[in-house]
mmCIF file of C-alpha atoms in Angstrom:
data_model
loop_
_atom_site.group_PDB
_atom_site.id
_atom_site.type_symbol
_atom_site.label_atom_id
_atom_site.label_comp_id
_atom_site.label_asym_id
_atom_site.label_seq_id
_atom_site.Cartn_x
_atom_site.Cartn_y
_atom_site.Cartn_z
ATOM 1 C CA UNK C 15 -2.923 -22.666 -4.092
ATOM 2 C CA UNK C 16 0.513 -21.817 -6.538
ATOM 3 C CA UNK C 17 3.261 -23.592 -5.083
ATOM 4 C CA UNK C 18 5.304 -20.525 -6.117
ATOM 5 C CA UNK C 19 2.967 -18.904 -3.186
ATOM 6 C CA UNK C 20 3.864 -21.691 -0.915
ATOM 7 C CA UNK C 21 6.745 -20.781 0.822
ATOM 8 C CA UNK C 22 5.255 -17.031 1.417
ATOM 9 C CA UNK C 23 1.720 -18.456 2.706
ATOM 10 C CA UNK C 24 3.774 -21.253 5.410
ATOM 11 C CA UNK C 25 5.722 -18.042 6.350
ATOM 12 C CA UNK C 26 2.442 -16.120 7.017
ATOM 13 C CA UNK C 27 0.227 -18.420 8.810
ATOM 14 C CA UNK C 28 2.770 -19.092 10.861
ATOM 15 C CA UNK C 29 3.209 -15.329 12.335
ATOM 16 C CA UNK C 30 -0.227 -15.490 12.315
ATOM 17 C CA UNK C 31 -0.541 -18.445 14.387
ATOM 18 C CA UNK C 32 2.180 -17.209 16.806
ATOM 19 C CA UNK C 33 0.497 -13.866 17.283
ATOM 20 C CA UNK C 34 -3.018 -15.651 18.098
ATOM 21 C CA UNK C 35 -1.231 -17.732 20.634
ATOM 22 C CA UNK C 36 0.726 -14.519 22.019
ATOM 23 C CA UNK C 37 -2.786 -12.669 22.105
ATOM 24 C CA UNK C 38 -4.333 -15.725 24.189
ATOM 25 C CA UNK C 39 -1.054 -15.771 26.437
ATOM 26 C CA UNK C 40 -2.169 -11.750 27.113
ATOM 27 C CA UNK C 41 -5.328 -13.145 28.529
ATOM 28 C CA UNK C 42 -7.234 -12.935 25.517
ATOM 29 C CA UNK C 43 -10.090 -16.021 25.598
ATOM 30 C CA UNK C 44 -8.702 -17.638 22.105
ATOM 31 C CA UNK C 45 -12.434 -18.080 20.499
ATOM 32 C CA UNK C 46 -12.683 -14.282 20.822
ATOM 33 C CA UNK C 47 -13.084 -11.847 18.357
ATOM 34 C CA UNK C 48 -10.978 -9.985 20.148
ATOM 35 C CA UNK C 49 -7.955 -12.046 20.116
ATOM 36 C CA UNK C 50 -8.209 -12.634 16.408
ATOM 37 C CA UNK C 51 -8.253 -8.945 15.572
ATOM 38 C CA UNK C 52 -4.861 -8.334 17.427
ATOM 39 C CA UNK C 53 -3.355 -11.514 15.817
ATOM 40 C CA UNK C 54 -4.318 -9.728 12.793
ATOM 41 C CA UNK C 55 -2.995 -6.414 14.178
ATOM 42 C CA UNK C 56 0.128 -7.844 14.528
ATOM 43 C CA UNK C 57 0.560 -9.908 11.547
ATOM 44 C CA UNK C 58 -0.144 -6.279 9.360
ATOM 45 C CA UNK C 59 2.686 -4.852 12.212
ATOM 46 C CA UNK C 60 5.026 -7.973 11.114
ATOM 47 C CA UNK C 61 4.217 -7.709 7.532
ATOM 48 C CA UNK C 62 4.699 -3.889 7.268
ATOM 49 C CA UNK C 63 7.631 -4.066 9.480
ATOM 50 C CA UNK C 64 9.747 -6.394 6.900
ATOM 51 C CA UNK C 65 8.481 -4.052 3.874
ATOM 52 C CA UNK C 66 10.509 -1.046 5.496
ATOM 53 C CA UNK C 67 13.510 -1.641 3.239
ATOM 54 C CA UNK C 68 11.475 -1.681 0.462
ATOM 55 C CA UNK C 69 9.522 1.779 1.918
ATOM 56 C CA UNK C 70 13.216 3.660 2.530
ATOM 57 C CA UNK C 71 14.156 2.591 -1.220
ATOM 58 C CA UNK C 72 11.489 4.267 -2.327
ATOM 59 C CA UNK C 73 12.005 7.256 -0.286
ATOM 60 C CA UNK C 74 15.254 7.480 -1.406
ATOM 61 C CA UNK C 75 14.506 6.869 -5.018
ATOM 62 C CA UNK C 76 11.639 9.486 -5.214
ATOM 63 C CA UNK C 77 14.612 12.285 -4.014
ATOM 64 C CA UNK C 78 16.949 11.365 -6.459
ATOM 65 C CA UNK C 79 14.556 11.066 -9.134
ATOM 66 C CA UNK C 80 13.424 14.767 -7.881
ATOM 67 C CA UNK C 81 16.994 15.893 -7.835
ATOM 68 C CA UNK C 82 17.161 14.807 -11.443
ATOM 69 C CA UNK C 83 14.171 16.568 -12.720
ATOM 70 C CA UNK C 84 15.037 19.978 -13.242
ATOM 71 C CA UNK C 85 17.793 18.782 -15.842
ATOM 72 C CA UNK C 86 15.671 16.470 -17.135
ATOM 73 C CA UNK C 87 12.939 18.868 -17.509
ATOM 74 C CA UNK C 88 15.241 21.840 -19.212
ATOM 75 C CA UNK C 89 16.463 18.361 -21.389
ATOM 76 C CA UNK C 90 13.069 17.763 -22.728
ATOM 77 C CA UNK C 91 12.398 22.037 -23.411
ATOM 78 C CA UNK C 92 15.854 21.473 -25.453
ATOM 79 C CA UNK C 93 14.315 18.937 -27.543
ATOM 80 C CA UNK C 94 10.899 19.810 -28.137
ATOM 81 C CA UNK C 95 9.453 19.607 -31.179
ATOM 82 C CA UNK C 96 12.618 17.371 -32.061
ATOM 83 C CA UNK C 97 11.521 13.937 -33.750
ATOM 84 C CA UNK C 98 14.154 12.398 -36.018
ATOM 85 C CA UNK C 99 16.139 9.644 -34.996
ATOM 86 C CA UNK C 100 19.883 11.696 -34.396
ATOM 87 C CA UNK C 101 18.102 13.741 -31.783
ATOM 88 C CA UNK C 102 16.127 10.770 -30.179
ATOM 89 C CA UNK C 103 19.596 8.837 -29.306
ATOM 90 C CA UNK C 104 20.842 12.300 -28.250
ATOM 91 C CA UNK C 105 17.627 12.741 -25.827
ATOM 92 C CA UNK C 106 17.882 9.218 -24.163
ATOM 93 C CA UNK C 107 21.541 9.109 -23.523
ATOM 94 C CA UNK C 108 21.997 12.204 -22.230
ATOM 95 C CA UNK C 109 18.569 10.823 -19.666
ATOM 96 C CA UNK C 110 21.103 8.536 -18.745
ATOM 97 C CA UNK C 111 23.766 10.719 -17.953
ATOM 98 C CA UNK C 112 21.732 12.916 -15.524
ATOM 99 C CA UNK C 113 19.928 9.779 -13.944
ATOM 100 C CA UNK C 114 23.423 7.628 -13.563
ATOM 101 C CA UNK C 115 24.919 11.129 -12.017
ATOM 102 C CA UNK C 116 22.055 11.398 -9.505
ATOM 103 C CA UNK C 117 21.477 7.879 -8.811
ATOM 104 C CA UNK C 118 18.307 7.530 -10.013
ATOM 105 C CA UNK C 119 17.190 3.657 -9.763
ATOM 106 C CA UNK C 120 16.594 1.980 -12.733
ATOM 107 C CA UNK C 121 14.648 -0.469 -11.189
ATOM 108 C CA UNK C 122 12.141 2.029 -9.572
ATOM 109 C CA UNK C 123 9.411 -0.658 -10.154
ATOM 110 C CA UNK C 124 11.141 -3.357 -8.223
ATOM 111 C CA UNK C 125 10.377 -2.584 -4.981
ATOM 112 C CA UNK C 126 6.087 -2.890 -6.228
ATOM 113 C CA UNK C 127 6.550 -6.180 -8.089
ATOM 114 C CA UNK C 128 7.783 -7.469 -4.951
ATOM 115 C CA UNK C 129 5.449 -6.893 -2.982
ATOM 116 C CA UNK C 130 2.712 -8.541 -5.430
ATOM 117 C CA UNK C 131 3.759 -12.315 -4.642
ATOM 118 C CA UNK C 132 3.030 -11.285 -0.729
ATOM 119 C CA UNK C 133 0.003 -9.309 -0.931
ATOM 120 C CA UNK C 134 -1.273 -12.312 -2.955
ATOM 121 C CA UNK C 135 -0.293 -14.789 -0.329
ATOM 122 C CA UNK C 136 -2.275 -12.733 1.929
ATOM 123 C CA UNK C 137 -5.301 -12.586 0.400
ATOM 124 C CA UNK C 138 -4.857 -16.828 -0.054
ATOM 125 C CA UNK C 139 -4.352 -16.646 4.035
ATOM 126 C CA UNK C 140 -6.845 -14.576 5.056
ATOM 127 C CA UNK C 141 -9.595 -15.696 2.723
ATOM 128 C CA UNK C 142 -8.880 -19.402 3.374
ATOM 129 C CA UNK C 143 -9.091 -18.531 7.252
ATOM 130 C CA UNK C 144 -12.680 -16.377 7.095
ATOM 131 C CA UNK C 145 -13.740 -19.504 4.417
ATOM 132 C CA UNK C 146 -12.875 -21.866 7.378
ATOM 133 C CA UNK C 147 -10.235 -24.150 5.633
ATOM 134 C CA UNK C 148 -7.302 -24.684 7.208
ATOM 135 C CA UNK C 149 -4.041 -23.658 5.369
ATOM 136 C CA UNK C 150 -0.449 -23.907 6.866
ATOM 137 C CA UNK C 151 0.209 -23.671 9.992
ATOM 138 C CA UNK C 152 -3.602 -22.546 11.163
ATOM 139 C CA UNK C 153 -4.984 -26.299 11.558
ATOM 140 C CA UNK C 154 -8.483 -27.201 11.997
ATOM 141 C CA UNK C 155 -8.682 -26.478 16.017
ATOM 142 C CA UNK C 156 -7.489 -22.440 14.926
ATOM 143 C CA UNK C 157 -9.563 -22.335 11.725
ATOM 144 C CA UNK C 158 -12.221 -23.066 14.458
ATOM 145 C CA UNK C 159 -11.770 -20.930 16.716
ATOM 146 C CA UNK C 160 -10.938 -18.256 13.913
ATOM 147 C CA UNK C 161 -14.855 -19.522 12.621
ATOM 148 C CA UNK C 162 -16.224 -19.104 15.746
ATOM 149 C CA UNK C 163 -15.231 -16.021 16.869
ATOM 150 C CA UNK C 164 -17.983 -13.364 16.690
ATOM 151 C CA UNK C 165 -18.909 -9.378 18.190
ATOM 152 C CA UNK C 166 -22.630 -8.452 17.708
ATOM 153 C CA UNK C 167 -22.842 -10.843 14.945
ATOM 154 C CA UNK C 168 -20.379 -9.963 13.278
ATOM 155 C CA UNK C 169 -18.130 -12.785 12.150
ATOM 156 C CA UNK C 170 -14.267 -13.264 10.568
ATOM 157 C CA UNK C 171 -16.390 -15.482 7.775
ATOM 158 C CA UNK C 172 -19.160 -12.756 6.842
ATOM 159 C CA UNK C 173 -19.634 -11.099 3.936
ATOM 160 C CA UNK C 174 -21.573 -7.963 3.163
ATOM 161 C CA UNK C 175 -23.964 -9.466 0.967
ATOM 162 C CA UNK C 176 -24.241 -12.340 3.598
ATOM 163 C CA UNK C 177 -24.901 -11.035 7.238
ATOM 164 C CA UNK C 178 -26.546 -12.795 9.698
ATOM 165 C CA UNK C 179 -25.844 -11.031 12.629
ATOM 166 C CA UNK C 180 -28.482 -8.064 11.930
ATOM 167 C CA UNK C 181 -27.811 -4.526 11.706
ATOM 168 C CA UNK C 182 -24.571 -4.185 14.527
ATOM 169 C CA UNK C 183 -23.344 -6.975 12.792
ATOM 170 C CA UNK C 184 -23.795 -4.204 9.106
ATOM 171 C CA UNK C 185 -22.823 -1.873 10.912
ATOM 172 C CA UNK C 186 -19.388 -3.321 11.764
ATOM 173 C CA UNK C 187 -18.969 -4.141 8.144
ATOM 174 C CA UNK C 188 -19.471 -0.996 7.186
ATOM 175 C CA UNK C 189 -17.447 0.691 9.498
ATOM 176 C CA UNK C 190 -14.707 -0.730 8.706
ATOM 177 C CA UNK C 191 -15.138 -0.459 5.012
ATOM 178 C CA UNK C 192 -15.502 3.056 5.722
ATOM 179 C CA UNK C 193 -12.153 3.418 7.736
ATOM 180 C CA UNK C 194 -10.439 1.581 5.139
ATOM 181 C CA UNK C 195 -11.974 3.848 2.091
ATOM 182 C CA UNK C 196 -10.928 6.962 4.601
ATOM 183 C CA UNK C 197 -7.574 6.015 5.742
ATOM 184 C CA UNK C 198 -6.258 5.597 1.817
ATOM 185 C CA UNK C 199 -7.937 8.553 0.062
ATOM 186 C CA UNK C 200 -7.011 10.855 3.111
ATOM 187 C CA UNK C 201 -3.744 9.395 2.799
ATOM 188 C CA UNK C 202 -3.002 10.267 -1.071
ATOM 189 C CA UNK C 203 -5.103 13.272 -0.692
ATOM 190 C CA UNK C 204 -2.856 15.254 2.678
ATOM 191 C CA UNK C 205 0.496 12.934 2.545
ATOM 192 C CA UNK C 206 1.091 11.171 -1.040
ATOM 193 C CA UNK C 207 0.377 13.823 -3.663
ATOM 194 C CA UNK C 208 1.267 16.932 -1.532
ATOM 195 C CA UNK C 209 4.645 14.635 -1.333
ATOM 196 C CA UNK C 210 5.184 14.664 -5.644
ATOM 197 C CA UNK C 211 7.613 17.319 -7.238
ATOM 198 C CA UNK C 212 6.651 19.367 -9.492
ATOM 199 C CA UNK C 213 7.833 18.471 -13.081
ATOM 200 C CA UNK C 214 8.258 21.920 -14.799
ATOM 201 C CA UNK C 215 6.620 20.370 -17.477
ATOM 202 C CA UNK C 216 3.018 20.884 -18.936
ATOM 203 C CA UNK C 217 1.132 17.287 -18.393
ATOM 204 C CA UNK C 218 -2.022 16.951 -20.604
ATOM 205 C CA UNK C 219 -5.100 17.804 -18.816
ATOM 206 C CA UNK C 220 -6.350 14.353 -18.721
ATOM 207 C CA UNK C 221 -3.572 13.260 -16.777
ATOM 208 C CA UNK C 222 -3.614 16.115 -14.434
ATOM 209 C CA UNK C 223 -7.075 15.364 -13.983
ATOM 210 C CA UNK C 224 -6.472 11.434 -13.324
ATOM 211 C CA UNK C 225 -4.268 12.117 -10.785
ATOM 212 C CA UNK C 226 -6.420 14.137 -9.036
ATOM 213 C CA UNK C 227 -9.531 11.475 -9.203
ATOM 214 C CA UNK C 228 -6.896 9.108 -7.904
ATOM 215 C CA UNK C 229 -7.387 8.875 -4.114
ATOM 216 C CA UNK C 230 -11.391 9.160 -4.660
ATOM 217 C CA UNK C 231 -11.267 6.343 -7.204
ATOM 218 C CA UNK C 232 -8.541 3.946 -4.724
ATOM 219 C CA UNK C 233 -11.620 4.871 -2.046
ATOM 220 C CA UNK C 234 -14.370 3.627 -4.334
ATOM 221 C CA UNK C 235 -12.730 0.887 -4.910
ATOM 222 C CA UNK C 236 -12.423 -0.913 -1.448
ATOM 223 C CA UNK C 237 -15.768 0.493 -1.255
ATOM 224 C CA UNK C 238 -17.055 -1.931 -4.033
ATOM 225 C CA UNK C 239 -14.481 -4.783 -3.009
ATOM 226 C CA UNK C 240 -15.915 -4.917 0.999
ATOM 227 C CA UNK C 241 -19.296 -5.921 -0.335
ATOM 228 C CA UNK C 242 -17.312 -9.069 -1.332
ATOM 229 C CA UNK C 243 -14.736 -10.245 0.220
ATOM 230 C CA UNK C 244 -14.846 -11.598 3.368
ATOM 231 C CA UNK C 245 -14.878 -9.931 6.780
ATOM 232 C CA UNK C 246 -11.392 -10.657 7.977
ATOM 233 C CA UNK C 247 -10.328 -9.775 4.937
ATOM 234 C CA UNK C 248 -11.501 -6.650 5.480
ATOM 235 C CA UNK C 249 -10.655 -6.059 8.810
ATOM 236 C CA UNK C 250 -6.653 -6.930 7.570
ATOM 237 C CA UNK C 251 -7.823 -3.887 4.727
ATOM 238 C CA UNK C 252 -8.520 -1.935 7.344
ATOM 239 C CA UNK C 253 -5.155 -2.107 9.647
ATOM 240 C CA UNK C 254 -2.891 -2.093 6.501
ATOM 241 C CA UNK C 255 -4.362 1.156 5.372
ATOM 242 C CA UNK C 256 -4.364 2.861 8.778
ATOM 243 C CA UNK C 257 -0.634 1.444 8.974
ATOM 244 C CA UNK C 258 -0.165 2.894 5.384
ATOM 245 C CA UNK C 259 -1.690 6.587 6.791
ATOM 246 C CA UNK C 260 0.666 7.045 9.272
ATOM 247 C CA UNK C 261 3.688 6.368 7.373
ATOM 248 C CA UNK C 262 2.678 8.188 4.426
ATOM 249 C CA UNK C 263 2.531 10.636 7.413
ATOM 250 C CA UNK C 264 5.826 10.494 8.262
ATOM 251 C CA UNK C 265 7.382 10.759 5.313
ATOM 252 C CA UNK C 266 5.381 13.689 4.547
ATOM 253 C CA UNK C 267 6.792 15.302 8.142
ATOM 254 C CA UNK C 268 9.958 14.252 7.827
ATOM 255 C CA UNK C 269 11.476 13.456 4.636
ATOM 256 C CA UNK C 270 9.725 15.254 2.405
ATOM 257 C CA UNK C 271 10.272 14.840 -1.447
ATOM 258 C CA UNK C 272 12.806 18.291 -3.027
ATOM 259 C CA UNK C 273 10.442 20.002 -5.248
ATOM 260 C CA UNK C 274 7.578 19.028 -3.555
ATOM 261 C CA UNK C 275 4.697 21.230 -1.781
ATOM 262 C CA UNK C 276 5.303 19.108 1.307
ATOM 263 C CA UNK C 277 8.668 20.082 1.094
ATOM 264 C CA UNK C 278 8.013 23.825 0.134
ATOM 265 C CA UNK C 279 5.971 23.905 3.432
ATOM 266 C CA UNK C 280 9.513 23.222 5.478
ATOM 267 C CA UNK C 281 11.092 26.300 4.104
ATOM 268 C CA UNK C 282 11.667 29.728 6.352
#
């Protein structure tokens, strides 16, 4: 493990840990499946709970950056076709301008790169804890019980391609592969893209067409990934994305991007 992961993997395994033991104290048998799907319920609630700066910067960014794009767009329509260098420095300061004067971020990628060091650390958590190796806080007595703890045959250390708890024990797996795959394309397809302003400028087609194979392709893809990572894993996949639904949700409700069709759908 990266020591530069460290600190962020102690930090997890210890709410982790602490939400096992409060899901025992509820009356939870610790060895149960049961009890090790809340702890991992409420390690996503933890988790998710501290990235809510991070979520309202982004909120905030993605209105001022829609506030800005009319200007910017009639800015561009100004200098099409332009391509020496006089009008270039002209073009990108006066971007600037409008951006400085509506407070668009210029560190709108911040808040993403951030998040990479943790959503690494939890992949080094949860896979060392379905892999049955203890890591941090979750000592060998936890990793056990963690190991042990199983529904139909279905286990925290199974994998798709290595069941062998039968078909329930499949049909778990792919259940909640399927909720996962679900829970982020209906998310980018009702919530996320309905929430984007329009840019009042003509994209090329390709890119209009990307972004509409987006949430089909992000579904596909923990599709392909559940057949190999490991079940808790993909239970934790599973929780984060159904968290991830219903705040996409919200912000689609209630704070709406200006410009956008979610927005549009607000007005008298």
């Amino acid at each position: 493990m990266s020591t530069l992961l460290s600190p962020v993997v102690a930090v997890l395994t210890a709410v982790l840990a602490r939400a096992h033991a409060l899901a025992s104290g509820l009356g939870l048998p610790p060895e149960s499946m049961a009890a090790w799907l809340l702890a991992l319920a409420i390690l996503v609630a933890c988790v998710r709970t501290a990235m809510l700066p991070l979520v309202v910067h982004g909120v905030r960014a993605s209105r001022a950056r829609a506030r800005a794009l009319p200007q910017l767009a009639a800015l561009q329509r100004r200098y099409a076709g332009r391509r020496d260098l006089e009008s270039l420095t002209r073009l990108r300061a006066e971007q600037r301008r409008i951006n400085a004067e509506h407070g668009v971020s210029t560190m709108a990628l911040a808040p993403a790169l951030l998040q990479l060091p943790l959503f690494s650390a939890l992949y080094v958590v949860i896979s060392d804890l379905s892999a049955g190796h203890p890591i941090g806080t979750l000592d060998r007595v936890l990793v056990a019980s963690a190991v042990s703890a199983s529904i139909y045959g279905f286990h925290l250390t199974g994998r798709l391609t290595q069941l062998n708890g039968g078909l329930p024990a499949l049909g778990i797996m792919l259940g909640l592969a399927s909720i996962a795959a679900a829970a982020s394309y209906l998310g980018q397809r009702w919530f996320a893209m309905p929430n984007l302003p329009e840019t009042g400028v003509d994209q090329p087609v390709a890119m209009v067409a990307l972004m509409g194979w987006l949430p089909a392709l992000s579904a596909v893809g923990i599709l392909v990934g559940a057949t190999v990572v490991p079940a808790g894993l993909l239970a934790y996949w599973c929780l984060n994305n159904l968290w991830t639904f219903a705040q996409q949700g919200l912000i689609w409700r209630f704070w709406p991007t200006p410009g956008s069709p979610a927005a549009a759908r607000r007005l008298p």
